[in-house]
Coordinates of C-alpha atoms in Angstrom, one line a residue:
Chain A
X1 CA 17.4 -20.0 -117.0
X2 CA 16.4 -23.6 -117.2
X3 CA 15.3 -26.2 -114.8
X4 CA 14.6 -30.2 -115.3
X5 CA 11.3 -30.2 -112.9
X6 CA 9.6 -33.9 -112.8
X7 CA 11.5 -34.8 -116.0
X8 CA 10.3 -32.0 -117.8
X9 CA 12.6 -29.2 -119.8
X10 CA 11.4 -25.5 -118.2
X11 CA 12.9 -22.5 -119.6
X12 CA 12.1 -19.4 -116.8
X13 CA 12.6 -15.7 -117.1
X14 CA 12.8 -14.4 -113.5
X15 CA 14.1 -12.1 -110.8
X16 CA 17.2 -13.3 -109.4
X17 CA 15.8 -12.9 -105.9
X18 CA 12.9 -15.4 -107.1
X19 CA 13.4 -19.1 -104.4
X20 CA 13.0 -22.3 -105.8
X21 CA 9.7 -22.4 -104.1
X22 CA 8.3 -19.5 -105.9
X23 CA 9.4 -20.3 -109.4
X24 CA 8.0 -23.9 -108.3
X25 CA 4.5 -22.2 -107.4
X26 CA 4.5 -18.4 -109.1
X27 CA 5.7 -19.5 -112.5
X28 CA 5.2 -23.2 -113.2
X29 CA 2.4 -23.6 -110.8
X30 CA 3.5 -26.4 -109.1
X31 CA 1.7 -25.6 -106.2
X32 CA 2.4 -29.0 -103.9
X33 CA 5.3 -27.5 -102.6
X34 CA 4.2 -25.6 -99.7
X35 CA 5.3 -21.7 -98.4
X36 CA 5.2 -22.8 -94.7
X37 CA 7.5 -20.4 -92.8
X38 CA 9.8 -19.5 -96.1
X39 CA 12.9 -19.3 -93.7
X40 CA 13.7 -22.8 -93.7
X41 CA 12.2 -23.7 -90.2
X42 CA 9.6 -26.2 -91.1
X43 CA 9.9 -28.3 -94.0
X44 CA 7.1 -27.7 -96.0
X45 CA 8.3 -26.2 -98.8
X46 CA 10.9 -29.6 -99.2
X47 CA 11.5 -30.6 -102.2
X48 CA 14.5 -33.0 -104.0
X49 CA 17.4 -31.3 -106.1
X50 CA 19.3 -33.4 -107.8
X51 CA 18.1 -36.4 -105.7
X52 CA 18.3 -34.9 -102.2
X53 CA 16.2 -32.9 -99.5
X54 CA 16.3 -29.6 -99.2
X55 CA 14.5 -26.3 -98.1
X56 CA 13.3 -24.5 -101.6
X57 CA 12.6 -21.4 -99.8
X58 CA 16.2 -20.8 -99.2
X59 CA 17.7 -21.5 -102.7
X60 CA 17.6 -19.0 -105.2
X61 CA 16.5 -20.4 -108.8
X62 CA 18.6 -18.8 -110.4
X63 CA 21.4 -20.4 -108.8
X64 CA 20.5 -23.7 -109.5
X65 CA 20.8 -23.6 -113.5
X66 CA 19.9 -26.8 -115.0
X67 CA 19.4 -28.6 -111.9
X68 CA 17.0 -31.3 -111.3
X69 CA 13.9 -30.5 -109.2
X70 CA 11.6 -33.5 -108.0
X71 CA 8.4 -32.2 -106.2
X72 CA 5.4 -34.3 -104.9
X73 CA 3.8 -33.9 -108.0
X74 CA 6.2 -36.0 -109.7
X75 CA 6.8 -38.8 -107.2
X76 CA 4.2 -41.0 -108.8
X77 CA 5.5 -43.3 -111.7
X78 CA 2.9 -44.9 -113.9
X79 CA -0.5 -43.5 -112.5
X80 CA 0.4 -45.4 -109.1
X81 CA 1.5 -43.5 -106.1
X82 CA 5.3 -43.2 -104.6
X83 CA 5.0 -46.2 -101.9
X84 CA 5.5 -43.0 -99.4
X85 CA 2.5 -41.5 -100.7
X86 CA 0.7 -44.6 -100.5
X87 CA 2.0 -45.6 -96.7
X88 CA 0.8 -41.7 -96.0
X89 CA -2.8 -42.5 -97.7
X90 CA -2.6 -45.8 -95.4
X91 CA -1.8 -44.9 -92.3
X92 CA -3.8 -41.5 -92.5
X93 CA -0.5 -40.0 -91.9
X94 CA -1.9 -36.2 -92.0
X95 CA -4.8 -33.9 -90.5
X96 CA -4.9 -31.0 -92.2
X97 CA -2.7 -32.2 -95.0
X98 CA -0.5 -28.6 -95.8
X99 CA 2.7 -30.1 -94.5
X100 CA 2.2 -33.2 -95.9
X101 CA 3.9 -32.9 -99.3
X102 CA 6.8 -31.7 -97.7
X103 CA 6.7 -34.2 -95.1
X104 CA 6.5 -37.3 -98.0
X105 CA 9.8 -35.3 -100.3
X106 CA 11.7 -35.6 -97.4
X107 CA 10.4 -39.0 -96.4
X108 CA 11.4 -40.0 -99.9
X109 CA 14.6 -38.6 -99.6
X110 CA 15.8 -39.4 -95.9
X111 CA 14.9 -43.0 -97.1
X112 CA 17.4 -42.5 -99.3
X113 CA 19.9 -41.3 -97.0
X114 CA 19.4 -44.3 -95.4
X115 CA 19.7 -46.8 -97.9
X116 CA 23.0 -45.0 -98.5
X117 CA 24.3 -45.8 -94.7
X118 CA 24.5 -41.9 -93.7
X119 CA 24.3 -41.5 -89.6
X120 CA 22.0 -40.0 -87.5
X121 CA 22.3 -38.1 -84.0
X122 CA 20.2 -41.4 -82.7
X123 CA 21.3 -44.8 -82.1
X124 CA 21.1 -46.9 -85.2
X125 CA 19.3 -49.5 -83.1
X126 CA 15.9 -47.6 -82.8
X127 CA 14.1 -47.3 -86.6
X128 CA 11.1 -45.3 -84.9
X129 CA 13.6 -43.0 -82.6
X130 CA 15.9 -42.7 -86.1
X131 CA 13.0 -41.5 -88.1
X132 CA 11.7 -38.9 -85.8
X133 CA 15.1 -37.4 -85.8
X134 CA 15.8 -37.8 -89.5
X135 CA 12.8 -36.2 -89.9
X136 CA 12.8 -33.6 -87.5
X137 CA 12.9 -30.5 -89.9
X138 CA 9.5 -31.3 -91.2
X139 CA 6.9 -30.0 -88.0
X140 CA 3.2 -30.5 -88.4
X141 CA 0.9 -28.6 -86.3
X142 CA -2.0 -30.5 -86.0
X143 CA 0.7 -32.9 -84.7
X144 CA 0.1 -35.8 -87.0
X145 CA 3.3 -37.4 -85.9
X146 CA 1.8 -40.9 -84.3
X147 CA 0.7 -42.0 -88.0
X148 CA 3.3 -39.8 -90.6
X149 CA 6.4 -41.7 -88.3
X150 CA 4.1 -45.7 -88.7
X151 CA 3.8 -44.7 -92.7
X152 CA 7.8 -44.1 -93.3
X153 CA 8.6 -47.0 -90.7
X154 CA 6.0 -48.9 -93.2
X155 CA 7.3 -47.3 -96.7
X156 CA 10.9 -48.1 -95.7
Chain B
X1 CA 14.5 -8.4 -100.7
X2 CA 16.4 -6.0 -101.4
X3 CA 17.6 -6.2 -105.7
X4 CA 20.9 -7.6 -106.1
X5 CA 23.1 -8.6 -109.4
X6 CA 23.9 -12.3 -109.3
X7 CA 27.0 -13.8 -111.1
X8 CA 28.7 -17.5 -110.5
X9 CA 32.3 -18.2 -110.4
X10 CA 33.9 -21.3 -111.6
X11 CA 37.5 -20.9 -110.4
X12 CA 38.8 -19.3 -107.0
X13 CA 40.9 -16.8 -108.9
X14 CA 38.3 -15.2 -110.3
X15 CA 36.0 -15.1 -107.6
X16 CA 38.2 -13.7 -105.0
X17 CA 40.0 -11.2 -107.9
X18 CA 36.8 -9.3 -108.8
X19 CA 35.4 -9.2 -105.6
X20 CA 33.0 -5.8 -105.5
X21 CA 32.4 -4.0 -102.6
X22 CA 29.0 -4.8 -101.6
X23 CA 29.6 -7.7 -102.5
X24 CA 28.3 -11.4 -100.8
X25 CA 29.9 -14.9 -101.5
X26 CA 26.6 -17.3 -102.2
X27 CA 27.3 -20.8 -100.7
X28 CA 24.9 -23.1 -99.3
X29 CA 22.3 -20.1 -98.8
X30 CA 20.6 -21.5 -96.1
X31 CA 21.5 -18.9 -93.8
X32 CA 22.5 -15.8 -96.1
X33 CA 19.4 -16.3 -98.4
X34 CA 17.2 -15.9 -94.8
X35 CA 19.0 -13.2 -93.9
X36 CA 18.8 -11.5 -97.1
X37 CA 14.8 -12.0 -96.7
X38 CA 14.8 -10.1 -93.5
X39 CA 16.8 -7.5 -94.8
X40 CA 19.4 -7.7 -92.9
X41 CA 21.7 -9.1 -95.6
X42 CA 21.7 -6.3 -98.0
X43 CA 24.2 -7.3 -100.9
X44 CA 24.3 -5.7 -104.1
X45 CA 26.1 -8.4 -105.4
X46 CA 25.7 -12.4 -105.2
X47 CA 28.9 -14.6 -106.2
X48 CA 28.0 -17.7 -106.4
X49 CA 30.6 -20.1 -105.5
X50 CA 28.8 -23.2 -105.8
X51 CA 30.5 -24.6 -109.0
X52 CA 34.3 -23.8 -107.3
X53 CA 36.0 -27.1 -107.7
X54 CA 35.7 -26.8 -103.4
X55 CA 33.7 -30.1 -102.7
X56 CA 36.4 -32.8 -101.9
X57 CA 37.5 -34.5 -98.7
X58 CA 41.4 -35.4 -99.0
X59 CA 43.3 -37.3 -97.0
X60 CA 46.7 -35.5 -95.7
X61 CA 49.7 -36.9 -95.2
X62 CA 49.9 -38.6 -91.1
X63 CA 46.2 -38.8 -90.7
X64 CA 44.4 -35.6 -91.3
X65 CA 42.3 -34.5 -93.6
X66 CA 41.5 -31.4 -95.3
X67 CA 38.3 -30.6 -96.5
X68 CA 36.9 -28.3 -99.1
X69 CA 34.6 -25.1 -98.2
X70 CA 32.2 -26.3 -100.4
X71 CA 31.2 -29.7 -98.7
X72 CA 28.2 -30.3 -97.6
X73 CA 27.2 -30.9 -93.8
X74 CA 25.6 -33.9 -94.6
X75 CA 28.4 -35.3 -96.8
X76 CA 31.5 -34.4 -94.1
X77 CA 29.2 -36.3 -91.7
X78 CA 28.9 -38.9 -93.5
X79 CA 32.5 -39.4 -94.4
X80 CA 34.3 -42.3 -92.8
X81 CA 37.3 -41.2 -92.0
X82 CA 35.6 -38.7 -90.4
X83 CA 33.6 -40.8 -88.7
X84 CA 35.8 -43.4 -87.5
X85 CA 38.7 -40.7 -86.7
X86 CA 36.8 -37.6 -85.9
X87 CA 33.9 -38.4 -84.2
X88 CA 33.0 -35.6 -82.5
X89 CA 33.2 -33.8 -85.6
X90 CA 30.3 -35.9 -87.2
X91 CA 28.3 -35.9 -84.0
X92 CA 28.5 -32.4 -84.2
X93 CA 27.6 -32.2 -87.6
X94 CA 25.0 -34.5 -87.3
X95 CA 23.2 -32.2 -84.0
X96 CA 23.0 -30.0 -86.2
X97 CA 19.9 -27.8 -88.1
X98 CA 17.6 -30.7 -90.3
X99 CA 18.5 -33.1 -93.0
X100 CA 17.6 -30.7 -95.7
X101 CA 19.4 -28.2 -94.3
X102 CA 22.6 -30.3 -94.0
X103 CA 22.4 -30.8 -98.0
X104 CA 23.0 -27.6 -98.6
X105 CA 24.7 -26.0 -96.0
X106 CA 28.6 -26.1 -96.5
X107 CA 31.7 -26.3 -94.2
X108 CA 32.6 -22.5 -95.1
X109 CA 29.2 -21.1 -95.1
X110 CA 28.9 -22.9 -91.3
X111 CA 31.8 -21.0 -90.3
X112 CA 30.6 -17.8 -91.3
X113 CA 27.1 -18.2 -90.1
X114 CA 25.6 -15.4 -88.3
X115 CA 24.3 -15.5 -84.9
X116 CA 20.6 -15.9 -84.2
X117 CA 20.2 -13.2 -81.9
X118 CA 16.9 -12.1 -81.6
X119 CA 17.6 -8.4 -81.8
X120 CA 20.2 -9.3 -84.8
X121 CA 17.3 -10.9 -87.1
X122 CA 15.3 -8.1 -86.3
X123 CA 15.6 -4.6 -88.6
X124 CA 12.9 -2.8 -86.1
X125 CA 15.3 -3.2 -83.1
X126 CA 18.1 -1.8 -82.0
X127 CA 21.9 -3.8 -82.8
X128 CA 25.0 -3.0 -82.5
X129 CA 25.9 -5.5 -85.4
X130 CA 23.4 -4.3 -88.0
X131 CA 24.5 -0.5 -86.8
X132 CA 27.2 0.5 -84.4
X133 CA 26.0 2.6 -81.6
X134 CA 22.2 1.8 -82.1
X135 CA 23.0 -0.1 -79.1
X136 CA 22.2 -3.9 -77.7
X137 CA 18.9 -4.5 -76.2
X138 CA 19.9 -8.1 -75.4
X139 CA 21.5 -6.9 -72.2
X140 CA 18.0 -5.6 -70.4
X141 CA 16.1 -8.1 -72.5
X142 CA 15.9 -11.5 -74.2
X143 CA 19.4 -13.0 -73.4
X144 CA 18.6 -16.1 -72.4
X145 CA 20.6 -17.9 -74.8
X146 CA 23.2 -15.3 -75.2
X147 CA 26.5 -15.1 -74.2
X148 CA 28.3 -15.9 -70.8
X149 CA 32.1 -15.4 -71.8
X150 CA 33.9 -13.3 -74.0
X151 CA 31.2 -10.5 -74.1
X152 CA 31.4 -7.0 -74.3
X153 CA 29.2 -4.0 -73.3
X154 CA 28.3 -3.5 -77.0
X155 CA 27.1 -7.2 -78.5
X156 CA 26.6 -10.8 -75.9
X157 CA 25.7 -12.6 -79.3
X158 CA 26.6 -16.3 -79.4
X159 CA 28.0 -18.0 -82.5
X160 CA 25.4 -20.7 -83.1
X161 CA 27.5 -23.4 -84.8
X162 CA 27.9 -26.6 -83.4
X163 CA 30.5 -27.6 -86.2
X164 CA 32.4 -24.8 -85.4
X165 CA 33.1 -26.1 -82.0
X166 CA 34.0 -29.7 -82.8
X167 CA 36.4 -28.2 -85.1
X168 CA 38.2 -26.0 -82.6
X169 CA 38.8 -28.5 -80.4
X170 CA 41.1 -30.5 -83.0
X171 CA 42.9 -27.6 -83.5
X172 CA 41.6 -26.9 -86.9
X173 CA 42.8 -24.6 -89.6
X174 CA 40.8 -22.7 -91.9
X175 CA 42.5 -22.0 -95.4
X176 CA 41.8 -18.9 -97.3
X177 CA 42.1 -16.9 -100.5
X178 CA 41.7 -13.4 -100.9
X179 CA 42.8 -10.5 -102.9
X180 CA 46.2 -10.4 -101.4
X181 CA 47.5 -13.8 -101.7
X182 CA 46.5 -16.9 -99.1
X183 CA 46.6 -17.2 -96.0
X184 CA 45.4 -19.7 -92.5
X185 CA 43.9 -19.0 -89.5
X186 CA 43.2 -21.5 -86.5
X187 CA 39.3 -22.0 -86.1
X188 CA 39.8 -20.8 -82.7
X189 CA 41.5 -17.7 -84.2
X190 CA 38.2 -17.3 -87.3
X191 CA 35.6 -15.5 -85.4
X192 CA 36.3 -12.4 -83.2
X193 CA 34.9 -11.7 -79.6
X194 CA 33.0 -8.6 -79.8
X195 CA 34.9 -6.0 -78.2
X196 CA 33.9 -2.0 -79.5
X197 CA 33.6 -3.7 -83.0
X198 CA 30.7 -6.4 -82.6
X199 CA 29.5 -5.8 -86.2
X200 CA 32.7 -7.6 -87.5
X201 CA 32.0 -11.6 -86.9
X202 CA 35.8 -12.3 -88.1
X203 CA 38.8 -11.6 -89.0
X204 CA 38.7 -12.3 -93.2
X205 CA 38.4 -9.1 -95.0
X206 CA 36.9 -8.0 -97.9
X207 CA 37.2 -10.5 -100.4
X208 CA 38.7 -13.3 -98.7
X209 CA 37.1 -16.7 -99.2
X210 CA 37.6 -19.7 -97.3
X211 CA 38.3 -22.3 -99.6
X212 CA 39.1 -25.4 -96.9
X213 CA 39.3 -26.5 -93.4
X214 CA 42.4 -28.8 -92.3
X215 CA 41.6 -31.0 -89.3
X216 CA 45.0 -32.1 -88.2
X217 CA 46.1 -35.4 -87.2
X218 CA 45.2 -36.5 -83.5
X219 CA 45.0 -40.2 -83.0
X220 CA 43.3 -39.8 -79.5
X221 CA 40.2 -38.0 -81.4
X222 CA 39.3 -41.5 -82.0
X223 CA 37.5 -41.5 -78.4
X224 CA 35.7 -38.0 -79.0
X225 CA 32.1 -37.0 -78.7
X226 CA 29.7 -33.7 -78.8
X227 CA 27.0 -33.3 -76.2
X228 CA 24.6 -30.7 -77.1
X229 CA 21.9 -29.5 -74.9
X230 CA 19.4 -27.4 -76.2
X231 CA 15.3 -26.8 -75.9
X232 CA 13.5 -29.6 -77.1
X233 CA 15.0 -33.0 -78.6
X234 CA 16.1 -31.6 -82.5
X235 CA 16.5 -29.6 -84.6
X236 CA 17.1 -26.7 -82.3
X237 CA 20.0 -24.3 -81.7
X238 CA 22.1 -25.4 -79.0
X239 CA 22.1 -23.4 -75.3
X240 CA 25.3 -25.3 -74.5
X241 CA 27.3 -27.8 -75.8
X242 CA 31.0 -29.5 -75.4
X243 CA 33.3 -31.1 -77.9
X244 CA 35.6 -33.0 -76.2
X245 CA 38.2 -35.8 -77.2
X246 CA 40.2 -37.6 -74.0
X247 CA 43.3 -39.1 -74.0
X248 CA 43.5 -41.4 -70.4
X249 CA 45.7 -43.9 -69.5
X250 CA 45.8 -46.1 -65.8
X251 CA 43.1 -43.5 -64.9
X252 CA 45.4 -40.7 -65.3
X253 CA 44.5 -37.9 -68.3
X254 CA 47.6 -38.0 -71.0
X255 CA 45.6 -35.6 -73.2
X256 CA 42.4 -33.8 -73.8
X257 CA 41.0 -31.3 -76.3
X258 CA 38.0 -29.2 -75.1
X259 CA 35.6 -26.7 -76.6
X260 CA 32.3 -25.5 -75.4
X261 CA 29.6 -23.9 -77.9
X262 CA 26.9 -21.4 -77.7
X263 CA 28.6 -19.5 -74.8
X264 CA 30.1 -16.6 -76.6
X265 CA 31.0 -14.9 -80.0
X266 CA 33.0 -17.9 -81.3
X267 CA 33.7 -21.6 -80.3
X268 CA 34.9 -21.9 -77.0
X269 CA 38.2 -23.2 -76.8
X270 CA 38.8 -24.1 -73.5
X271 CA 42.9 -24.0 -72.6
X272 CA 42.4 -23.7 -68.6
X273 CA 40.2 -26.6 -68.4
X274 CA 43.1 -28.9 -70.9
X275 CA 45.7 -27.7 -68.7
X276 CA 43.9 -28.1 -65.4
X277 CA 43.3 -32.2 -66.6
X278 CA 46.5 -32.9 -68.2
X279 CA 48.3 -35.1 -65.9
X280 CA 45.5 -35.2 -63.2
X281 CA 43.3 -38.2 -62.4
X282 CA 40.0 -39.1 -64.8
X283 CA 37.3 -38.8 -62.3
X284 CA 34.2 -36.4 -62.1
X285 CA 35.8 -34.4 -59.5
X286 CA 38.4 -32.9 -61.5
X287 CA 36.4 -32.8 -64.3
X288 CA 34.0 -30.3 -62.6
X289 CA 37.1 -29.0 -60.8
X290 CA 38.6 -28.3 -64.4
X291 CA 35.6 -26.9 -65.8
X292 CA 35.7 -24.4 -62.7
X293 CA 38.8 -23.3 -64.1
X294 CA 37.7 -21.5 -67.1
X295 CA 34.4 -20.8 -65.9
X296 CA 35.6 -18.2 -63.6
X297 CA 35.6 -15.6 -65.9
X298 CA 32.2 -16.2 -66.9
X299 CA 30.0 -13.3 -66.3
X300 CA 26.4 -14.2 -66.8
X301 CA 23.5 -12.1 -66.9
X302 CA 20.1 -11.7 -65.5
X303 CA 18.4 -14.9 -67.3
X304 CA 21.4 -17.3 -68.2
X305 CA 23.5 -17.6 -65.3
X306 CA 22.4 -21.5 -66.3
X307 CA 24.7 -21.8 -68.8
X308 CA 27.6 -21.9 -65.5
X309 CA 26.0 -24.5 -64.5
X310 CA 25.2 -26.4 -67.5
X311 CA 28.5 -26.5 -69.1
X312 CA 30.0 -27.7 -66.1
X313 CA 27.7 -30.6 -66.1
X314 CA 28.3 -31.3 -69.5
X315 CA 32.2 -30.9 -69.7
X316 CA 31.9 -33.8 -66.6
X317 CA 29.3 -35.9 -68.1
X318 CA 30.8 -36.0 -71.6
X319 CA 34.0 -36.6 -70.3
X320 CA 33.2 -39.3 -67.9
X321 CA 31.3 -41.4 -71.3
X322 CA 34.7 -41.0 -73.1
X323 CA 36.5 -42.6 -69.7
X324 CA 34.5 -45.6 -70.4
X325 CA 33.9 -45.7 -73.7

């Protein structure tokens, strides 16, 4: 099966019960992508499919034939960082740092989602109350929180 | 994981025509790829329906709209007729797992979602849904968000949808295709209450797919809302929660629809609480007095007798914002 990942043609020979997240890291060794839980509880394995968020522990590869896969290794364009990544770097948005790709794919994409006028559960009226529920399936357990929500307020 | 042979369908004929037993439809995953992981999922075969031309919201004639099986949560949530006509449906939505698991998940796969019972997701424990007659340890043990209405001896699993409920509160209709031609089937009809047969969640057999959800006109859904409580702020499986759309004129209820979630086997369609507040005065009293009304057959256990109590307060708090709103 193929998949576009960061732009780049990859032609992969795998078990149909292979996830995204392990063709990502097993076979193309793409290893931002993180195995946090690997049942879709905590966002670190979030990467972008054709442009949005999801969970790549819970999609099978071969499902996704041809698809587009964006990780955090291919949000920088020209040698500079994704103004996410940068904001993160800024606003030391990260202790430990394993969540953290996660946390800046779906950053980049809930931006998105925002741009594009999609609703929350929170009142539009609070960006810092928005953010923490937009971003709510991405947990960090050093609890990082106070600087990761300042850096997407910032990146926005 | 158990091995499994995958195959992808592009047209509803085909996918529903060579349907083999042992056989799983693959949607959104998000839930069936889990289970699958834990083992208790076990297909031998994975039709993908993914590229079923199942991914449109169309407008009916009069105001409704039907929507395909294959929509994403985060699109139908999105949508403006939805939202400006079907609030509580987008609420819903939108209380609802995470953002990534919104982009994936679809309007059928949500239906058919399976409960999280602690004992269910678990192959070292006894369950009467993974095997019948292994027997429920929920009753003795961890049943704190189980079910409080519509349980049986056998299974007091909870469906865990919040969609689900908003839907069965506008009298929605699920559209499907199967092996033996097509049929519908009310929401509120979908998912079966336990009984002696807990290991069947509905009433689709083998091979049927759902390939749309109607949502009737109902112009008075324009005041609607959902009001989920639930552990911590997000992203978390409701304990209780009310769909609700009101209909009040001079103080006096013309209308209502009402639903409560994560109390039993399906979405909670609450008739005895309508028909207690049709016609009777908009004021917290009978609110609570109406939620009484089809309370009374709750029968809690040992750890969430809470639930009584809970729903009540929501069905009279969610209803008293719609007064006003």
């Amino acid at each position: 099966m193929n998949l576009v990942v960061n732009g780049v043609g990859q032609a992969l020979d795998i078990d149909p019960r292979t996830t995204l997240l392990d063709a990502l890291r097993e076979h193309l060794h793409l290893t931002g992508a993180k195995k946090g839980c690997d049942h879709g509880q905590c966002g670190a394995c979030t990467v972008l499919l054709d442009g949005r968020r999801v969970n790549s522990c819970l999609v099978l590869a071969i499902s996704q034939q041809d698809a587009e896969v964006t990780t955090v290794e291919g949000l920088a364009e020209g040698g500079q960082p994704h103004p996410v990544q940068r904001a993160f770097l800024e606003h030391d948005g990260y202790q430990c740092g394993y969540c953290t790709p996660g946390q800046i794919c779906s950053a980049v994409g809930m931006l998105d989602e925002l741009k594009q006028g999609w609703p929350s559960a929170v009142a539009d009226d609070d960006l810092e109350a928005q953010i923490r529920e937009r971003m709510s399936g991405n947990l960090c357990r050093c609890g990082a929180y106070a600087n990761i929500v300042p850096a997407i307020v910032d990146a926005r | 994981m158990k091995t499994f042979e995958y195959t992808a369908v592009t047209d509803v004929r085909s996918a529903v025509g060579a349907f083999p037993e042992g056989a799983a439809f693959l949607a959104g995953g998000t839930n069936l790829v889990d289970l699958m992981k834990l083992g208790v999922a076990t297909p031998d075969v994975l039709v993908d329906i993914n590229k079923l031309p199942l991914h449109e919201i169309e407008e009916l004639p009069g105001g409704g709209l039907r929507i395909g099986a294959g929509v994403r949560n985060s699109d139908l949530a999105a949508h403006p007729r939805v939202r400006s006509d079907f609030p509580v449906l987008s609420e819903a939505l939108l209380n609802g797992a995470s953002g990534q698991l919104r982009n994936m998940a679809t309007t059928g796969g949500n239906l058919l979602q399976r409960t999280r019972c602690r004992y269910f997701t678990d192959m070292t424990k006894p369950c009467n849904k993974h095997e019948p007659g292994s027997g429920c340890p929920a009753r003795e043990g961890d049943h704190r968000n189980l079910a409080i209405l519509g349980a049986s001896e056998h299974c007091v699993a909870t469906h865990p949808s919040d969609m689900a409920v908003a839907l069965a509160a506008l009298d929605a209709v699920v559209l499907i295709t199967g092996p033996d031609g097509d049929r519908e089937v009310p929401v509120t009809e979908l998912h079966r209450l336990p009984g002696d047969a807990p290991q069947l969640d509905s009433v689709l057999r083998h091979g049927e797919l759902i390939t749309a959800v109607e949502v009737p006109a109902l112009a008075f859904a324009r005041v609607s809302a959902y009001r989920k409580a639930r552990d911590r702020a997000s992203y978390a499986f409701a304990v209780g929660s009310v769909a609700a759309a009101l209909d009040v004129e001079d103080g006096v209820v013309r209308d209502v629809r009402l639903a409560f979630g994560a109390v039993a086997a399906k979405p909670w369609r609450a008739y005895r609480a309508e028909e207690a507040l049709r016609n009777g005065r908009a004021t917290r009293e009978s609110f609570l007095a109406a939620a009484d009304a089809e309370l009374t057959e709750a029968e809690p256990l040992r750890d969430n007798a809470y639930k009584v109590t809970l729903i009540r307060n929501l069905v009279a708090s969610t209803l008293e914002r719609l007064v006003t709103a």
